[in-house]
GROMACS .gro file of C-alpha atoms in nm:
model
  378
    1MET     CA    1  -6.111   3.577   0.179
    2LYS     CA    2  -6.133   3.587   0.599
    3LYS     CA    3  -6.388   3.305   0.719
    4VAL     CA    4  -6.691   3.338   0.943
    5SER     CA    5  -6.769   2.964   1.174
    6ILE     CA    6  -7.156   3.084   1.301
    7PHE     CA    7  -7.208   2.820   1.597
    8ALA     CA    8  -7.553   2.673   1.627
    9LEU     CA    9  -7.745   2.473   1.874
   10HIS     CA   10  -7.866   2.283   1.535
   11LEU     CA   11  -8.087   2.316   1.167
   12GLY     CA   12  -8.412   2.223   1.194
   13TYR     CA   13  -8.754   2.403   1.267
   14GLY     CA   14  -8.697   2.750   1.511
   15GLY     CA   15  -8.660   3.173   1.444
   16ILE     CA   16  -8.288   3.149   1.528
   17GLU     CA   17  -8.254   2.852   1.303
   18ARG     CA   18  -8.431   2.946   1.024
   19CYS     CA   19  -8.154   3.370   1.060
   20ILE     CA   20  -7.838   3.141   1.061
   21ALA     CA   21  -7.942   3.024   0.724
   22SER     CA   22  -8.101   3.422   0.641
   23LEU     CA   23  -7.751   3.490   0.761
   24ALA     CA   24  -7.462   3.249   0.632
   25ASN     CA   25  -7.670   3.300   0.260
   26ILE     CA   26  -7.615   3.671   0.270
   27LEU     CA   27  -7.197   3.632   0.431
   28VAL     CA   28  -7.100   3.451   0.141
   29GLU     CA   29  -7.155   3.679  -0.108
   30LYS     CA   30  -6.745   3.758   0.085
   31TYR     CA   31  -6.699   3.523   0.331
   32ASP     CA   32  -6.575   3.134   0.344
   33VAL     CA   33  -6.863   3.055   0.599
   34GLU     CA   34  -6.897   2.719   0.759
   35ILE     CA   35  -7.244   2.700   1.103
   36LEU     CA   36  -7.122   2.411   1.359
   37SER     CA   37  -7.379   2.278   1.494
   38THR     CA   38  -7.458   2.072   1.760
   39TYR     CA   39  -7.669   1.846   1.710
   40ARG     CA   40  -7.764   1.649   1.382
   41VAL     CA   41  -8.178   1.659   1.461
   42LEU     CA   42  -8.254   1.633   1.066
   43ASP     CA   43  -8.138   1.470   0.755
   44GLU     CA   44  -8.094   1.773   0.602
   45PRO     CA   45  -8.184   2.183   0.758
   46ALA     CA   46  -8.510   2.276   0.742
   47PHE     CA   47  -8.425   2.621   0.572
   48THR     CA   48  -8.245   2.665   0.286
   49ILE     CA   49  -7.903   2.710   0.313
   50ASN     CA   50  -7.582   2.756   0.004
   51LYS     CA   51  -7.430   2.554  -0.108
   52LYS     CA   52  -7.145   2.711  -0.054
   53VAL     CA   53  -7.182   2.714   0.308
   54LYS     CA   54  -7.012   2.407   0.494
   55ILE     CA   55  -7.243   2.276   0.740
   56LYS     CA   56  -7.052   2.031   1.070
   57TYR     CA   57  -7.234   1.823   1.285
   58LEU     CA   58  -7.081   1.833   1.638
   59ILE     CA   59  -7.310   1.547   1.798
   60GLU     CA   60  -7.494   1.275   1.488
   61GLU     CA   61  -7.486   0.987   1.781
   62VAL     CA   62  -7.716   1.139   2.017
   63LYS     CA   63  -8.027   1.403   1.981
   64PRO     CA   64  -8.194   1.644   2.212
   65ASN     CA   65  -8.491   1.435   2.469
   66LYS     CA   66  -8.606   1.731   2.616
   67GLU     CA   67  -9.021   1.672   2.547
   68GLU     CA   68  -8.907   1.263   2.565
   69TRP     CA   69  -8.780   1.375   2.894
   70LYS     CA   70  -9.071   1.626   2.974
   71SER     CA   71  -9.317   1.320   2.943
   72ALA     CA   72  -9.187   1.049   3.078
   73LEU     CA   73  -9.178   1.343   3.399
   74LYS     CA   74  -9.592   1.422   3.339
   75ASN     CA   75  -9.732   1.066   3.310
   76LYS     CA   76  -9.481   0.942   3.577
   77LYS     CA   77  -9.324   0.637   3.396
   78ILE     CA   78  -9.012   0.629   3.627
   79PHE     CA   79  -8.813   0.446   3.429
   80SER     CA   80  -8.825   0.618   3.164
   81LEU     CA   81  -8.816   0.962   3.340
   82VAL     CA   82  -8.476   0.815   3.509
   83LYS     CA   83  -8.367   0.638   3.122
   84GLU     CA   84  -8.429   1.003   2.975
   85SER     CA   85  -8.215   1.168   3.250
   86ILE     CA   86  -7.948   1.013   3.202
   87LYS     CA   87  -7.994   1.062   2.813
   88SER     CA   88  -7.992   1.381   2.857
   89VAL     CA   89  -7.734   1.427   3.083
   90TYR     CA   90  -7.500   1.242   2.881
   91CYS     CA   91  -7.614   1.483   2.627
   92LEU     CA   92  -7.539   1.798   2.764
   93LEU     CA   93  -7.177   1.697   2.886
   94LEU     CA   94  -7.092   1.616   2.495
   95ARG     CA   95  -7.223   1.956   2.403
   96ARG     CA   96  -7.024   2.131   2.673
   97ARG     CA   97  -6.735   1.877   2.571
   98ARG     CA   98  -6.742   1.876   2.176
   99THR     CA   99  -6.855   2.284   2.124
  100ILE     CA  100  -6.583   2.405   2.415
  101ARG     CA  101  -6.331   2.184   2.223
  102ALA     CA  102  -6.440   2.321   1.849
  103ILE     CA  103  -6.452   2.713   1.955
  104LYS     CA  104  -6.024   2.603   2.086
  105ARG     CA  105  -5.982   2.463   1.759
  106THR     CA  106  -6.088   2.707   1.527
  107ASP     CA  107  -5.925   2.854   1.224
  108ALA     CA  108  -6.140   3.138   1.154
  109ASP     CA  109  -6.120   3.497   1.120
  110ILE     CA  110  -6.464   3.603   1.253
  111VAL     CA  111  -6.697   3.375   1.509
  112ILE     CA  112  -7.057   3.435   1.577
  113SER     CA  113  -7.223   3.273   1.837
  114THR     CA  114  -7.591   3.264   1.824
  115ARG     CA  115  -7.733   3.159   2.191
  116ASP     CA  116  -7.625   3.248   2.531
  117LEU     CA  117  -7.406   2.986   2.613
  118PHE     CA  118  -7.219   2.972   2.304
  119HIS     CA  119  -7.128   3.356   2.392
  120LEU     CA  120  -7.040   3.279   2.732
  121TRP     CA  121  -6.770   2.996   2.532
  122VAL     CA  122  -6.700   3.191   2.291
  123SER     CA  123  -6.605   3.499   2.508
  124ARG     CA  124  -6.376   3.228   2.734
  125HIS     CA  125  -6.243   2.999   2.474
  126ALA     CA  126  -6.231   3.115   2.105
  127PRO     CA  127  -5.822   3.214   1.990
  128LYS     CA  128  -5.719   3.606   2.087
  129ARG     CA  129  -5.712   3.669   1.712
  130CYS     CA  130  -6.106   3.560   1.581
  131LYS     CA  131  -6.341   3.895   1.600
  132LYS     CA  132  -6.595   3.749   1.823
  133VAL     CA  133  -6.967   3.876   1.766
  134ALA     CA  134  -7.292   3.729   2.022
  135TRP     CA  135  -7.595   3.770   1.799
  136GLU     CA  136  -7.845   3.768   2.093
  137HIS     CA  137  -8.227   3.652   1.973
  138ASN     CA  138  -8.407   3.610   2.300
  139HIS     CA  139  -8.616   3.947   2.504
  140HIS     CA  140  -8.482   3.901   2.836
  141HIS     CA  141  -8.877   4.029   2.943
  142GLY     CA  142  -8.821   4.227   3.226
  143ASN     CA  143  -8.619   3.937   3.405
  144GLU     CA  144  -8.301   4.054   3.519
  145GLU     CA  145  -8.137   3.758   3.628
  146TYR     CA  146  -8.101   3.697   3.239
  147ALA     CA  147  -7.970   3.976   3.104
  148LYS     CA  148  -7.740   3.962   3.375
  149LYS     CA  149  -7.645   3.633   3.241
  150ILE     CA  150  -7.605   3.807   2.896
  151VAL     CA  151  -7.379   4.079   3.050
  152LYS     CA  152  -7.145   3.876   3.148
  153SER     CA  153  -7.149   3.607   2.868
  154CYS     CA  154  -6.968   3.901   2.669
  155LYS     CA  155  -6.687   3.953   2.897
  156ASN     CA  156  -6.391   3.949   2.597
  157ILE     CA  157  -6.739   3.974   2.339
  158ASP     CA  158  -6.634   4.225   2.040
  159GLU     CA  159  -6.968   4.271   1.904
  160LEU     CA  160  -7.355   4.168   2.072
  161VAL     CA  161  -7.592   4.226   1.777
  162LEU     CA  162  -7.993   4.297   1.916
  163VAL     CA  163  -8.298   4.229   1.666
  164SER     CA  164  -8.463   4.545   1.792
  165ASP     CA  165  -8.346   4.884   1.878
  166SER     CA  166  -8.448   4.902   2.258
  167LEU     CA  167  -8.323   4.574   2.300
  168ARG     CA  168  -7.981   4.713   2.167
  169ASN     CA  169  -8.068   5.061   2.410
  170TYR     CA  170  -8.072   4.840   2.692
  171TYR     CA  171  -7.736   4.685   2.648
  172LYS     CA  172  -7.522   4.938   2.552
  173LYS     CA  173  -7.670   5.058   2.918
  174ALA     CA  174  -7.606   4.763   3.107
  175MET     CA  175  -7.256   4.703   2.918
  176LYS     CA  176  -7.091   5.086   3.073
  177LYS     CA  177  -7.186   4.967   3.391
  178THR     CA  178  -6.914   4.727   3.354
  179ARG     CA  179  -6.567   4.752   3.217
  180TYR     CA  180  -6.609   4.516   2.899
  181LYS     CA  181  -6.470   4.661   2.598
  182CYS     CA  182  -6.819   4.488   2.418
  183HIS     CA  183  -6.965   4.682   2.176
  184CYS     CA  184  -7.336   4.646   2.143
  185SER     CA  185  -7.529   4.677   1.753
  186TYR     CA  186  -7.862   4.660   1.620
  187ILE     CA  187  -7.904   4.491   1.332
  188PRO     CA  188  -8.291   4.357   1.222
  189ASN     CA  189  -8.384   4.048   1.090
  190ILE     CA  190  -8.356   3.965   0.764
  191LEU     CA  191  -8.668   3.985   0.532
  192GLU     CA  192  -8.548   3.752   0.219
  193GLU     CA  193  -8.731   3.945  -0.052
  194ILE     CA  194  -9.049   4.200  -0.101
  195PRO     CA  195  -9.352   3.939  -0.303
  196LYS     CA  196  -9.499   4.124  -0.633
  197ASN     CA  197  -9.861   4.002  -0.529
  198ILE     CA  198  -9.982   4.093  -0.238
  199SER     CA  199 -10.336   4.022  -0.046
  200PRO     CA  200 -10.666   4.162  -0.175
  201LEU     CA  201 -10.727   4.235   0.177
  202THR     CA  202 -11.119   4.078   0.055
  203GLU     CA  203 -11.136   3.747   0.231
  204THR     CA  204 -11.220   3.667   0.565
  205ARG     CA  205 -10.900   3.481   0.632
  206LEU     CA  206 -10.686   3.527   0.914
  207ILE     CA  207 -10.350   3.395   0.980
  208SER     CA  208 -10.071   3.327   1.190
  209VAL     CA  209  -9.812   3.113   1.198
  210GLY     CA  210  -9.539   2.997   1.505
  211ARG     CA  211  -9.470   2.708   1.725
  212PHE     CA  212  -9.690   2.552   1.890
  213SER     CA  213  -9.530   2.638   2.287
  214ARG     CA  214  -9.581   2.851   2.564
  215GLU     CA  215  -9.461   3.091   2.512
  216LYS     CA  216  -9.652   3.161   2.149
  217GLY     CA  217 -10.039   3.253   2.358
  218PHE     CA  218 -10.195   3.021   2.063
  219PRO     CA  219 -10.499   2.907   2.296
  220ASP     CA  220 -10.546   3.232   2.390
  221LEU     CA  221 -10.541   3.272   2.021
  222ILE     CA  222 -10.885   3.095   1.987
  223ASP     CA  223 -11.026   3.167   2.263
  224THR     CA  224 -11.017   3.566   2.033
  225PHE     CA  225 -11.165   3.406   1.760
  226ALA     CA  226 -11.465   3.274   1.889
  227MET     CA  227 -11.565   3.531   2.029
  228ALA     CA  228 -11.521   3.712   1.681
  229TYR     CA  229 -11.671   3.462   1.504
  230GLU     CA  230 -11.960   3.434   1.766
  231GLU     CA  231 -11.985   3.796   1.610
  232ASN     CA  232 -11.878   3.744   1.235
  233PRO     CA  233 -11.938   3.430   1.179
  234ASN     CA  234 -11.790   3.488   0.806
  235LEU     CA  235 -11.437   3.443   0.963
  236ARG     CA  236 -11.179   3.148   0.882
  237LEU     CA  237 -10.854   3.090   1.103
  238ASP     CA  238 -10.514   2.983   0.940
  239LEU     CA  239 -10.322   2.829   1.187
  240VAL     CA  240  -9.948   2.750   1.083
  241GLY     CA  241  -9.711   2.580   1.302
  242ASP     CA  242  -9.622   2.234   1.525
  243GLY     CA  243  -9.505   2.165   1.842
  244ALA     CA  244  -9.529   2.033   2.179
  245GLN     CA  245  -9.896   2.179   2.216
  246LYS     CA  246 -10.027   2.052   1.901
  247ASN     CA  247 -10.245   1.823   2.098
  248MET     CA  248 -10.377   2.031   2.348
  249ILE     CA  249 -10.446   2.310   2.041
  250VAL     CA  250 -10.598   2.065   1.814
  251ASP     CA  251 -10.840   1.994   2.061
  252LYS     CA  252 -10.949   2.316   2.217
  253ILE     CA  253 -11.072   2.338   1.879
  254TYR     CA  254 -11.238   2.092   1.927
  255GLU     CA  255 -11.364   2.168   2.228
  256LYS     CA  256 -11.540   2.472   2.057
  257LYS     CA  257 -11.691   2.376   1.776
  258LEU     CA  258 -11.426   2.513   1.531
  259GLU     CA  259 -11.326   2.209   1.359
  260ASN     CA  260 -11.426   2.285   1.013
  261ILE     CA  261 -11.391   2.704   1.047
  262ILE     CA  262 -10.945   2.709   1.192
  263THR     CA  263 -10.721   2.479   0.961
  264VAL     CA  264 -10.455   2.355   1.117
  265HIS     CA  265 -10.188   2.320   0.925
  266GLY     CA  266  -9.868   2.212   0.996
  267PHE     CA  267  -9.562   2.275   0.932
  268LEU     CA  268  -9.532   2.471   0.635
  269LYS     CA  269  -9.306   2.548   0.429
  270ARG     CA  270  -9.225   2.904   0.277
  271LYS     CA  271  -9.419   2.918  -0.026
  272GLU     CA  272  -9.712   2.764   0.095
  273ILE     CA  273  -9.714   3.006   0.339
  274ASN     CA  274  -9.695   3.256   0.119
  275LYS     CA  275 -10.000   3.118  -0.085
  276LEU     CA  276 -10.130   3.145   0.300
  277LEU     CA  277  -9.993   3.510   0.304
  278GLU     CA  278 -10.143   3.611  -0.062
  279LYS     CA  279 -10.549   3.472   0.075
  280ALA     CA  280 -10.515   3.634   0.391
  281SER     CA  281 -10.622   4.009   0.518
  282LEU     CA  282 -10.508   4.029   0.868
  283TYR     CA  283 -10.191   3.881   1.081
  284VAL     CA  284 -10.304   3.779   1.443
  285MET     CA  285 -10.031   3.728   1.739
  286THR     CA  286 -10.085   3.642   2.091
  287SER     CA  287  -9.736   3.552   2.128
  288PHE     CA  288  -9.636   3.611   2.562
  289THR     CA  289  -9.281   3.686   2.423
  290GLU     CA  290  -9.162   3.832   2.067
  291SER     CA  291  -8.765   3.904   2.043
  292PHE     CA  292  -8.779   4.046   1.663
  293GLY     CA  293  -9.125   3.926   1.539
  294ILE     CA  294  -9.017   3.783   1.133
  295VAL     CA  295  -9.329   3.671   1.088
  296LEU     CA  296  -9.530   4.028   1.111
  297ILE     CA  297  -9.232   4.151   0.904
  298GLU     CA  298  -9.347   3.849   0.613
  299ALA     CA  299  -9.702   3.943   0.674
  300MET     CA  300  -9.636   4.305   0.657
  301SER     CA  301  -9.460   4.245   0.339
  302TYR     CA  302  -9.777   4.045   0.154
  303GLY     CA  303  -9.976   4.402   0.273
  304VAL     CA  304 -10.136   4.255   0.555
  305PRO     CA  305 -10.181   4.398   0.863
  306CYS     CA  306 -10.133   4.311   1.153
  307ILE     CA  307 -10.275   4.273   1.545
  308ALA     CA  308 -10.047   4.145   1.801
  309PHE     CA  309 -10.058   4.193   2.192
  310SER     CA  310  -9.823   4.416   2.343
  311SER     CA  311  -9.642   4.184   2.541
  312ALA     CA  312  -9.495   4.078   2.249
  313GLU     CA  313  -9.169   4.343   2.285
  314GLY     CA  314  -9.076   4.272   1.912
  315ALA     CA  315  -9.445   4.347   1.816
  316CYS     CA  316  -9.391   4.693   1.963
  317ASP     CA  317  -9.126   4.812   1.739
  318LEU     CA  318  -9.253   4.678   1.470
  319ILE     CA  319  -9.639   4.769   1.482
  320LYS     CA  320  -9.716   5.131   1.478
  321ASP     CA  321 -10.040   5.128   1.642
  322GLY     CA  322 -10.330   5.252   1.430
  323GLU     CA  323 -10.111   5.261   1.135
  324ASN     CA  324 -10.029   4.953   1.002
  325GLY     CA  325 -10.219   4.760   1.273
  326PHE     CA  326 -10.285   4.718   1.666
  327LEU     CA  327 -10.144   4.702   1.957
  328ILE     CA  328 -10.333   4.543   2.221
  329ARG     CA  329 -10.242   4.626   2.584
  330ASP     CA  330 -10.252   4.385   2.924
  331ARG     CA  331 -10.373   4.090   2.658
  332ASN     CA  332 -10.738   4.190   2.692
  333THR     CA  333 -10.821   3.919   2.468
  334VAL     CA  334 -11.185   4.135   2.453
  335LYS     CA  335 -11.005   4.463   2.313
  336MET     CA  336 -10.842   4.217   2.087
  337LYS     CA  337 -11.163   4.087   1.947
  338ASP     CA  338 -11.343   4.426   1.909
  339LYS     CA  339 -11.011   4.524   1.607
  340ILE     CA  340 -10.953   4.223   1.480
  341ILE     CA  341 -11.406   4.283   1.396
  342THR     CA  342 -11.320   4.633   1.348
  343VAL     CA  343 -11.084   4.580   1.075
  344MET     CA  344 -11.285   4.304   0.892
  345GLU     CA  345 -11.554   4.517   0.867
  346ASP     CA  346 -11.398   4.824   0.731
  347PHE     CA  347 -11.127   4.763   0.393
  348LYS     CA  348 -11.079   5.062   0.364
  349LEU     CA  349 -10.934   5.094   0.718
  350ARG     CA  350 -10.754   4.756   0.642
  351ARG     CA  351 -10.639   4.926   0.281
  352THR     CA  352 -10.469   5.211   0.452
  353LEU     CA  353 -10.327   4.948   0.735
  354GLY     CA  354 -10.182   4.683   0.479
  355ASP     CA  355 -10.044   4.968   0.248
  356ASN     CA  356  -9.867   5.099   0.528
  357ALA     CA  357  -9.719   4.734   0.694
  358ARG     CA  358  -9.604   4.685   0.314
  359MET     CA  359  -9.402   5.001   0.352
  360MET     CA  360  -9.292   4.942   0.668
  361SER     CA  361  -9.136   4.598   0.558
  362LYS     CA  362  -8.887   4.751   0.257
  363ASN     CA  363  -8.680   4.856   0.590
  364TYR     CA  364  -8.571   4.502   0.625
  365THR     CA  365  -8.476   4.371   0.269
  366LYS     CA  366  -8.172   4.109   0.276
  367GLU     CA  367  -8.004   4.415   0.044
  368ASN     CA  368  -8.026   4.652   0.307
  369VAL     CA  369  -7.949   4.458   0.607
  370LYS     CA  370  -7.658   4.262   0.473
  371GLU     CA  371  -7.476   4.560   0.409
  372GLN     CA  372  -7.478   4.631   0.843
  373TRP     CA  373  -7.411   4.256   0.889
  374PHE     CA  374  -7.054   4.359   0.652
  375LYS     CA  375  -7.003   4.684   0.778
  376LEU     CA  376  -7.016   4.500   1.114
  377LEU     CA  377  -6.739   4.235   1.005
  378LYS     CA  378  -6.523   4.407   0.770
   0.00000   0.00000   0.00000
């Protein structure tokens, strides 16, 4: 049995970390799988990982302190800033040293990197006998410097796996301009299962799930929902997630006097999110950027139509405007509000969009996606 080593930054909460857990769980069917996580940020991985998968943490004595450093800077606490800066430098040096050492010493037949920096280190330091796979989750968002960095990091990489076909086409063209032998492939993220039950779409509930960080655009969601609520006071909104902007988001909800209308659930386990999706009639995404948007596919699997800003590039690959949801151009909150009202006041439209959404989600089942990975790695 061949061995696969997946290099991860950590196994905490996050979209990439969830994808890593899903990939490990399918690869263990045919391979001896291990995950080498740079940091141990939680006692146990945030997402369920098959017991057959071996997990090794490269750094356990310290944890990343990005948020502490930003807090010290924002509050102008000089002593704390110096202290956190020293700790940050130490973490970064330790990350580089131990990750590169683990890459050099790997006995795996296949190495999968999951971050742009790891792509570069695997490209430079993994043994020549290894098959080297770079799994890129982030979108370049028109940032040519970032895209060039990804291409450069793949100099000695065999396969660059992208999470959308548009990204595959982009990097395929970029690779042609180099002499690199890196092959670009599109493999979507995995929908763990198609639920038996679907939402009846009868409740006036909207839902959004994600990390409470700037790129997810939750403040815009609150503004948009507030306008929609003025026109339809029966609407309710479930927000699921946690992160650096949580306090700011909660404060904004109180400022608009929506604390009894919008429920901030914090981080929830999959089963609890699924229960909310079964009650939801519309999924709303206001992200500035989104590489794939697995949350959209999960909502679609429950027959829930989706609305998103077109700035979330991944949403554009999943939402067929007018068929299974709507895409709103130019981050126009008024137009998004109008679509929310239209969908929530027209049950027939909701059901048509929802049926098409569920059909779309079946393209991303574990059975379909795992065969693409097996073919790539053989």
